[in-house]
Amino acid sequence: TMATGTYFVEVDWTNDGTFTATGEDVTARTLRVEFFRGRDVDSQLTGRSVAGSCQILLNNQSGDYNSFNSSSPLTGSLVPGRLIQVRATGPTAGTMWRGYIDRILPKPSVKGLDTVVFECIGPLGFVNLKDVSIPMLTDVRAGTVIGKILDQAGWPTGNAYRDIDTGTGTVIRRIWFFRRPALEAMREVEVTEAGFLRVAGNGRIVFEGRH
């Protein structure tokens, strides 16, 4: 027999880093989930990790996800940037996709069911919304530069948010950035190190050295 999965969709409407408040578990209203993360091409040599995306369709018959509905219990919280995740508790437990809401698109219907679409971006897309300016660094490892870029882009520190290898390649003699999109800057470091920048299913930004 084939194992049956158990899945949950959760949104941090209160913006406190958890999914325990009322209305944050939207599983019962979820109609469809489509998400992507991984390489742009199927090659470990040339494929680069892309900024993940996710689209979630929910039942909105209640109108709770309409920003103009002043009687919604989520009034004031229906804004971009809210943390959202898709996780499984079986057959294997774990977070499958984590990112941030980019747009909330209500889809009213004249005769059928009112729905809403959450269009979401992954962590790499989220940090790329920020431009970074890094003063000249000399004789540094790739992981150090990646860390400074993430810091300036406002990405949280700690093991829950990043896993950055120091880098085992040649020391970078000189590097600096001026008003560069964060992902573009990290790509330059990635190429210099011949490493790999990616996002884990739990939303952690990972940088792997060349080895």
PDB file of C-alpha atoms in Angstrom:
ATOM      1  CA  THR A   1       0.000   0.000   0.000  1.00  0.00           C
ATOM      2  CA  MET A   2       1.049   3.587  -0.599  1.00  0.00           C
ATOM      3  CA  ALA A   3       1.618   5.781   2.444  1.00  0.00           C
ATOM      4  CA  THR A   4      -0.741   8.724   2.832  1.00  0.00           C
ATOM      5  CA  GLY A   5       0.730  12.131   3.559  1.00  0.00           C
ATOM      6  CA  THR A   6      -0.571  14.618   6.107  1.00  0.00           C
ATOM      7  CA  TYR A   7       0.098  18.235   5.214  1.00  0.00           C
ATOM      8  CA  PHE A   8      -0.388  21.651   6.794  1.00  0.00           C
ATOM      9  CA  VAL A   9      -0.331  25.193   5.414  1.00  0.00           C
ATOM     10  CA  GLU A  10       0.383  27.931   7.959  1.00  0.00           C
ATOM     11  CA  VAL A  11       0.755  31.726   7.825  1.00  0.00           C
ATOM     12  CA  ASP A  12       2.369  33.926  10.471  1.00  0.00           C
ATOM     13  CA  TRP A  13      -0.275  36.665  10.362  1.00  0.00           C
ATOM     14  CA  THR A  14       0.869  38.136  13.696  1.00  0.00           C
ATOM     15  CA  ASN A  15       4.472  38.396  12.403  1.00  0.00           C
ATOM     16  CA  ASP A  16       5.912  36.900  15.599  1.00  0.00           C
ATOM     17  CA  GLY A  17       7.841  34.019  14.010  1.00  0.00           C
ATOM     18  CA  THR A  18       5.349  31.322  15.054  1.00  0.00           C
ATOM     19  CA  PHE A  19       2.208  29.764  13.611  1.00  0.00           C
ATOM     20  CA  THR A  20       0.149  29.302  16.763  1.00  0.00           C
ATOM     21  CA  ALA A  21      -2.243  32.272  16.742  1.00  0.00           C
ATOM     22  CA  THR A  22      -5.894  31.983  15.758  1.00  0.00           C
ATOM     23  CA  GLY A  23      -6.357  31.774  11.991  1.00  0.00           C
ATOM     24  CA  GLU A  24      -2.714  30.988  11.219  1.00  0.00           C
ATOM     25  CA  ASP A  25      -3.414  27.348  10.327  1.00  0.00           C
ATOM     26  CA  VAL A  26      -5.159  27.703   6.949  1.00  0.00           C
ATOM     27  CA  THR A  27      -5.031  24.003   6.082  1.00  0.00           C
ATOM     28  CA  ALA A  28      -8.794  23.468   6.233  1.00  0.00           C
ATOM     29  CA  ARG A  29      -9.344  26.246   3.687  1.00  0.00           C
ATOM     30  CA  THR A  30      -6.592  25.156   1.317  1.00  0.00           C
ATOM     31  CA  LEU A  31      -7.740  23.924  -2.104  1.00  0.00           C
ATOM     32  CA  ARG A  32      -4.449  23.649  -3.981  1.00  0.00           C
ATOM     33  CA  VAL A  33      -0.724  24.120  -3.356  1.00  0.00           C
ATOM     34  CA  GLU A  34       2.006  24.398  -5.995  1.00  0.00           C
ATOM     35  CA  PHE A  35       5.592  25.137  -5.040  1.00  0.00           C
ATOM     36  CA  PHE A  36       9.052  24.965  -6.553  1.00  0.00           C
ATOM     37  CA  ARG A  37      12.606  25.121  -5.309  1.00  0.00           C
ATOM     38  CA  GLY A  38      15.801  23.702  -6.762  1.00  0.00           C
ATOM     39  CA  ARG A  39      18.172  24.228  -9.701  1.00  0.00           C
ATOM     40  CA  ASP A  40      17.344  26.080 -12.889  1.00  0.00           C
ATOM     41  CA  VAL A  41      18.727  23.174 -14.949  1.00  0.00           C
ATOM     42  CA  ASP A  42      19.171  19.501 -14.106  1.00  0.00           C
ATOM     43  CA  SER A  43      22.936  19.573 -13.665  1.00  0.00           C
ATOM     44  CA  GLN A  44      25.106  19.602 -10.564  1.00  0.00           C
ATOM     45  CA  LEU A  45      27.852  21.276 -12.582  1.00  0.00           C
ATOM     46  CA  THR A  46      25.971  24.152 -14.207  1.00  0.00           C
ATOM     47  CA  GLY A  47      22.616  24.292 -12.413  1.00  0.00           C
ATOM     48  CA  ARG A  48      22.059  27.199 -10.043  1.00  0.00           C
ATOM     49  CA  SER A  49      19.536  27.289  -7.252  1.00  0.00           C
ATOM     50  CA  VAL A  50      16.654  29.576  -8.183  1.00  0.00           C
ATOM     51  CA  ALA A  51      14.525  31.750  -5.947  1.00  0.00           C
ATOM     52  CA  GLY A  52      11.694  29.411  -4.971  1.00  0.00           C
ATOM     53  CA  SER A  53       8.041  30.202  -5.506  1.00  0.00           C
ATOM     54  CA  CYS A  54       4.739  28.962  -4.161  1.00  0.00           C
ATOM     55  CA  GLN A  55       1.099  29.533  -5.096  1.00  0.00           C
ATOM     56  CA  ILE A  56      -1.687  28.574  -2.714  1.00  0.00           C
ATOM     57  CA  LEU A  57      -5.413  28.625  -3.498  1.00  0.00           C
ATOM     58  CA  LEU A  58      -7.792  28.943  -0.549  1.00  0.00           C
ATOM     59  CA  ASN A  59     -11.517  29.045   0.075  1.00  0.00           C
ATOM     60  CA  ASN A  60     -12.426  32.690   0.706  1.00  0.00           C
ATOM     61  CA  GLN A  61     -16.186  32.393   0.964  1.00  0.00           C
ATOM     62  CA  SER A  62     -15.988  34.080   4.369  1.00  0.00           C
ATOM     63  CA  GLY A  63     -14.217  37.111   2.895  1.00  0.00           C
ATOM     64  CA  ASP A  64     -11.561  36.904   5.626  1.00  0.00           C
ATOM     65  CA  TYR A  65      -8.769  37.379   3.069  1.00  0.00           C
ATOM     66  CA  ASN A  66     -10.200  40.559   1.537  1.00  0.00           C
ATOM     67  CA  SER A  67      -8.142  43.525   2.725  1.00  0.00           C
ATOM     68  CA  PHE A  68     -11.099  45.877   2.327  1.00  0.00           C
ATOM     69  CA  ASN A  69     -13.296  43.742   4.608  1.00  0.00           C
ATOM     70  CA  SER A  70     -13.127  45.650   7.898  1.00  0.00           C
ATOM     71  CA  SER A  71     -14.936  42.830   9.728  1.00  0.00           C
ATOM     72  CA  SER A  72     -12.252  40.284   8.862  1.00  0.00           C
ATOM     73  CA  PRO A  73     -10.389  38.937  11.918  1.00  0.00           C
ATOM     74  CA  LEU A  74      -7.192  39.473   9.895  1.00  0.00           C
ATOM     75  CA  THR A  75      -7.723  43.186   9.266  1.00  0.00           C
ATOM     76  CA  GLY A  76      -4.357  44.938   9.258  1.00  0.00           C
ATOM     77  CA  SER A  77      -2.434  41.675   8.817  1.00  0.00           C
ATOM     78  CA  LEU A  78      -3.175  40.990   5.140  1.00  0.00           C
ATOM     79  CA  VAL A  79       0.088  42.482   3.914  1.00  0.00           C
ATOM     80  CA  PRO A  80       3.077  41.214   1.926  1.00  0.00           C
ATOM     81  CA  GLY A  81       6.056  39.785   3.783  1.00  0.00           C
ATOM     82  CA  ARG A  82       4.193  37.433   6.117  1.00  0.00           C
ATOM     83  CA  LEU A  83       6.005  34.138   6.682  1.00  0.00           C
ATOM     84  CA  ILE A  84       4.228  31.108   5.200  1.00  0.00           C
ATOM     85  CA  GLN A  85       5.070  27.420   5.194  1.00  0.00           C
ATOM     86  CA  VAL A  86       3.938  24.060   3.878  1.00  0.00           C
ATOM     87  CA  ARG A  87       4.873  21.158   6.128  1.00  0.00           C
ATOM     88  CA  ALA A  88       4.200  17.467   6.427  1.00  0.00           C
ATOM     89  CA  THR A  89       3.685  15.289   9.495  1.00  0.00           C
ATOM     90  CA  GLY A  90       3.561  12.032   7.560  1.00  0.00           C
ATOM     91  CA  PRO A  91       4.711   9.758   6.101  1.00  0.00           C
ATOM     92  CA  THR A  92       7.898  11.783   6.721  1.00  0.00           C
ATOM     93  CA  ALA A  93       7.742  14.823   8.978  1.00  0.00           C
ATOM     94  CA  GLY A  94       9.389  18.055   7.858  1.00  0.00           C
ATOM     95  CA  THR A  95       8.954  21.475   6.293  1.00  0.00           C
ATOM     96  CA  MET A  96       8.612  21.188   2.519  1.00  0.00           C
ATOM     97  CA  TRP A  97       8.562  24.871   1.588  1.00  0.00           C
ATOM     98  CA  ARG A  98       8.935  28.112   3.528  1.00  0.00           C
ATOM     99  CA  GLY A  99       8.913  31.654   2.242  1.00  0.00           C
ATOM    100  CA  TYR A 100       6.980  34.916   2.283  1.00  0.00           C
ATOM    101  CA  ILE A 101       3.702  36.167   0.875  1.00  0.00           C
ATOM    102  CA  ASP A 102       4.286  38.485  -2.064  1.00  0.00           C
ATOM    103  CA  ARG A 103       0.692  39.144  -3.148  1.00  0.00           C
ATOM    104  CA  ILE A 104      -2.802  38.289  -1.912  1.00  0.00           C
ATOM    105  CA  LEU A 105      -5.253  38.066  -4.808  1.00  0.00           C
ATOM    106  CA  PRO A 106      -8.960  37.593  -3.966  1.00  0.00           C
ATOM    107  CA  LYS A 107     -10.910  35.809  -6.719  1.00  0.00           C
ATOM    108  CA  PRO A 108     -14.628  36.562  -6.277  1.00  0.00           C
ATOM    109  CA  SER A 109     -17.113  34.390  -8.160  1.00  0.00           C
ATOM    110  CA  VAL A 110     -20.628  35.339  -9.293  1.00  0.00           C
ATOM    111  CA  LYS A 111     -22.055  31.816  -9.090  1.00  0.00           C
ATOM    112  CA  GLY A 112     -19.360  29.621  -7.590  1.00  0.00           C
ATOM    113  CA  LEU A 113     -16.949  29.656  -4.670  1.00  0.00           C
ATOM    114  CA  ASP A 114     -15.054  32.799  -3.712  1.00  0.00           C
ATOM    115  CA  THR A 115     -11.352  32.000  -3.496  1.00  0.00           C
ATOM    116  CA  VAL A 116      -8.045  33.756  -2.878  1.00  0.00           C
ATOM    117  CA  VAL A 117      -4.544  33.117  -4.201  1.00  0.00           C
ATOM    118  CA  PHE A 118      -1.431  33.643  -2.103  1.00  0.00           C
ATOM    119  CA  GLU A 119       1.543  34.242  -4.399  1.00  0.00           C
ATOM    120  CA  CYS A 120       4.719  33.637  -2.405  1.00  0.00           C
ATOM    121  CA  ILE A 121       8.460  33.974  -2.873  1.00  0.00           C
ATOM    122  CA  GLY A 122      11.254  31.948  -1.303  1.00  0.00           C
ATOM    123  CA  PRO A 123      14.085  33.276   0.897  1.00  0.00           C
ATOM    124  CA  LEU A 124      16.436  34.029  -2.025  1.00  0.00           C
ATOM    125  CA  GLY A 125      13.738  36.094  -3.709  1.00  0.00           C
ATOM    126  CA  PHE A 126      12.988  37.825  -0.425  1.00  0.00           C
ATOM    127  CA  VAL A 127      16.579  38.939   0.253  1.00  0.00           C
ATOM    128  CA  ASN A 128      16.958  39.987  -3.377  1.00  0.00           C
ATOM    129  CA  LEU A 129      14.434  42.752  -2.729  1.00  0.00           C
ATOM    130  CA  LYS A 130      17.266  44.545  -0.920  1.00  0.00           C
ATOM    131  CA  ASP A 131      20.304  46.249  -2.457  1.00  0.00           C
ATOM    132  CA  VAL A 132      23.551  45.917  -0.546  1.00  0.00           C
ATOM    133  CA  SER A 133      26.695  48.034  -0.360  1.00  0.00           C
ATOM    134  CA  ILE A 134      29.694  46.280   1.171  1.00  0.00           C
ATOM    135  CA  PRO A 135      32.929  48.275   1.698  1.00  0.00           C
ATOM    136  CA  MET A 136      36.070  46.677   0.308  1.00  0.00           C
ATOM    137  CA  LEU A 137      37.019  43.421   1.997  1.00  0.00           C
ATOM    138  CA  THR A 138      40.489  41.948   1.601  1.00  0.00           C
ATOM    139  CA  ASP A 139      41.788  38.413   2.090  1.00  0.00           C
ATOM    140  CA  VAL A 140      38.440  36.926   3.097  1.00  0.00           C
ATOM    141  CA  ARG A 141      36.765  33.570   2.626  1.00  0.00           C
ATOM    142  CA  ALA A 142      33.618  33.260   0.532  1.00  0.00           C
ATOM    143  CA  GLY A 143      31.431  32.323   3.494  1.00  0.00           C
ATOM    144  CA  THR A 144      32.377  35.498   5.323  1.00  0.00           C
ATOM    145  CA  VAL A 145      31.286  37.615   2.366  1.00  0.00           C
ATOM    146  CA  ILE A 146      27.996  35.709   2.019  1.00  0.00           C
ATOM    147  CA  GLY A 147      27.327  36.320   5.710  1.00  0.00           C
ATOM    148  CA  LYS A 148      27.922  40.055   5.394  1.00  0.00           C
ATOM    149  CA  ILE A 149      25.598  40.265   2.391  1.00  0.00           C
ATOM    150  CA  LEU A 150      22.836  38.448   4.275  1.00  0.00           C
ATOM    151  CA  ASP A 151      23.380  40.694   7.301  1.00  0.00           C
ATOM    152  CA  GLN A 152      22.974  43.850   5.242  1.00  0.00           C
ATOM    153  CA  ALA A 153      19.949  42.416   3.430  1.00  0.00           C
ATOM    154  CA  GLY A 154      18.292  42.006   6.833  1.00  0.00           C
ATOM    155  CA  TRP A 155      18.259  38.204   6.826  1.00  0.00           C
ATOM    156  CA  PRO A 156      18.169  36.843  10.416  1.00  0.00           C
ATOM    157  CA  THR A 157      21.228  35.192  11.926  1.00  0.00           C
ATOM    158  CA  GLY A 158      21.265  31.841  13.689  1.00  0.00           C
ATOM    159  CA  ASN A 159      21.086  28.203  12.640  1.00  0.00           C
ATOM    160  CA  ALA A 160      17.367  28.369  12.007  1.00  0.00           C
ATOM    161  CA  TYR A 161      17.909  30.835   9.143  1.00  0.00           C
ATOM    162  CA  ARG A 162      21.311  30.164   7.612  1.00  0.00           C
ATOM    163  CA  ASP A 163      23.967  27.499   7.218  1.00  0.00           C
ATOM    164  CA  ILE A 164      27.041  29.114   5.698  1.00  0.00           C
ATOM    165  CA  ASP A 165      30.213  27.170   4.904  1.00  0.00           C
ATOM    166  CA  THR A 166      33.395  29.157   5.444  1.00  0.00           C
ATOM    167  CA  GLY A 167      34.607  28.256   1.973  1.00  0.00           C
ATOM    168  CA  THR A 168      37.625  26.111   1.253  1.00  0.00           C
ATOM    169  CA  GLY A 169      38.749  27.644  -1.999  1.00  0.00           C
ATOM    170  CA  THR A 170      41.210  30.435  -2.650  1.00  0.00           C
ATOM    171  CA  VAL A 171      40.981  33.437  -0.333  1.00  0.00           C
ATOM    172  CA  ILE A 172      39.235  36.344  -2.056  1.00  0.00           C
ATOM    173  CA  ARG A 173      41.865  39.080  -2.270  1.00  0.00           C
ATOM    174  CA  ARG A 174      39.527  42.024  -2.828  1.00  0.00           C
ATOM    175  CA  ILE A 175      35.768  42.320  -3.152  1.00  0.00           C
ATOM    176  CA  TRP A 176      33.176  45.061  -2.667  1.00  0.00           C
ATOM    177  CA  PHE A 177      29.636  45.869  -3.733  1.00  0.00           C
ATOM    178  CA  PHE A 178      27.773  49.112  -4.279  1.00  0.00           C
ATOM    179  CA  ARG A 179      23.987  49.070  -4.494  1.00  0.00           C
ATOM    180  CA  ARG A 180      23.844  45.548  -5.853  1.00  0.00           C
ATOM    181  CA  PRO A 181      20.809  43.264  -5.458  1.00  0.00           C
ATOM    182  CA  ALA A 182      21.665  40.844  -2.654  1.00  0.00           C
ATOM    183  CA  LEU A 183      21.194  37.681  -4.714  1.00  0.00           C
ATOM    184  CA  GLU A 184      23.298  39.070  -7.561  1.00  0.00           C
ATOM    185  CA  ALA A 185      26.102  39.834  -5.099  1.00  0.00           C
ATOM    186  CA  MET A 186      25.933  36.337  -3.594  1.00  0.00           C
ATOM    187  CA  ARG A 187      26.014  34.831  -7.082  1.00  0.00           C
ATOM    188  CA  GLU A 188      29.326  36.578  -7.711  1.00  0.00           C
ATOM    189  CA  VAL A 189      30.767  35.042  -4.556  1.00  0.00           C
ATOM    190  CA  GLU A 190      29.295  31.670  -5.479  1.00  0.00           C
ATOM    191  CA  VAL A 191      31.085  31.712  -8.833  1.00  0.00           C
ATOM    192  CA  THR A 192      34.359  32.879  -7.286  1.00  0.00           C
ATOM    193  CA  GLU A 193      34.311  29.999  -4.793  1.00  0.00           C
ATOM    194  CA  ALA A 194      32.830  27.503  -7.306  1.00  0.00           C
ATOM    195  CA  GLY A 195      30.402  26.739  -4.481  1.00  0.00           C
ATOM    196  CA  PHE A 196      26.642  26.355  -4.344  1.00  0.00           C
ATOM    197  CA  LEU A 197      24.013  28.676  -2.885  1.00  0.00           C
ATOM    198  CA  ARG A 198      20.654  27.079  -2.141  1.00  0.00           C
ATOM    199  CA  VAL A 199      17.614  27.057   0.131  1.00  0.00           C
ATOM    200  CA  ALA A 200      16.650  24.080   2.288  1.00  0.00           C
ATOM    201  CA  GLY A 201      13.027  22.995   2.618  1.00  0.00           C
ATOM    202  CA  ASN A 202      12.805  24.628   6.042  1.00  0.00           C
ATOM    203  CA  GLY A 203      13.680  28.013   4.517  1.00  0.00           C
ATOM    204  CA  ARG A 204      17.302  28.078   5.665  1.00  0.00           C
ATOM    205  CA  ILE A 205      19.729  29.758   3.236  1.00  0.00           C
ATOM    206  CA  VAL A 206      22.658  27.401   2.672  1.00  0.00           C
ATOM    207  CA  PHE A 207      26.047  28.118   1.133  1.00  0.00           C
ATOM    208  CA  GLU A 208      28.286  25.164   0.303  1.00  0.00           C
ATOM    209  CA  GLY A 209      31.990  25.568  -0.414  1.00  0.00           C
ATOM    210  CA  ARG A 210      33.506  24.015  -3.523  1.00  0.00           C
ATOM    211  CA  HIS A 211      34.326  20.786  -1.691  1.00  0.00           C
TER     212      HIS A 211
END
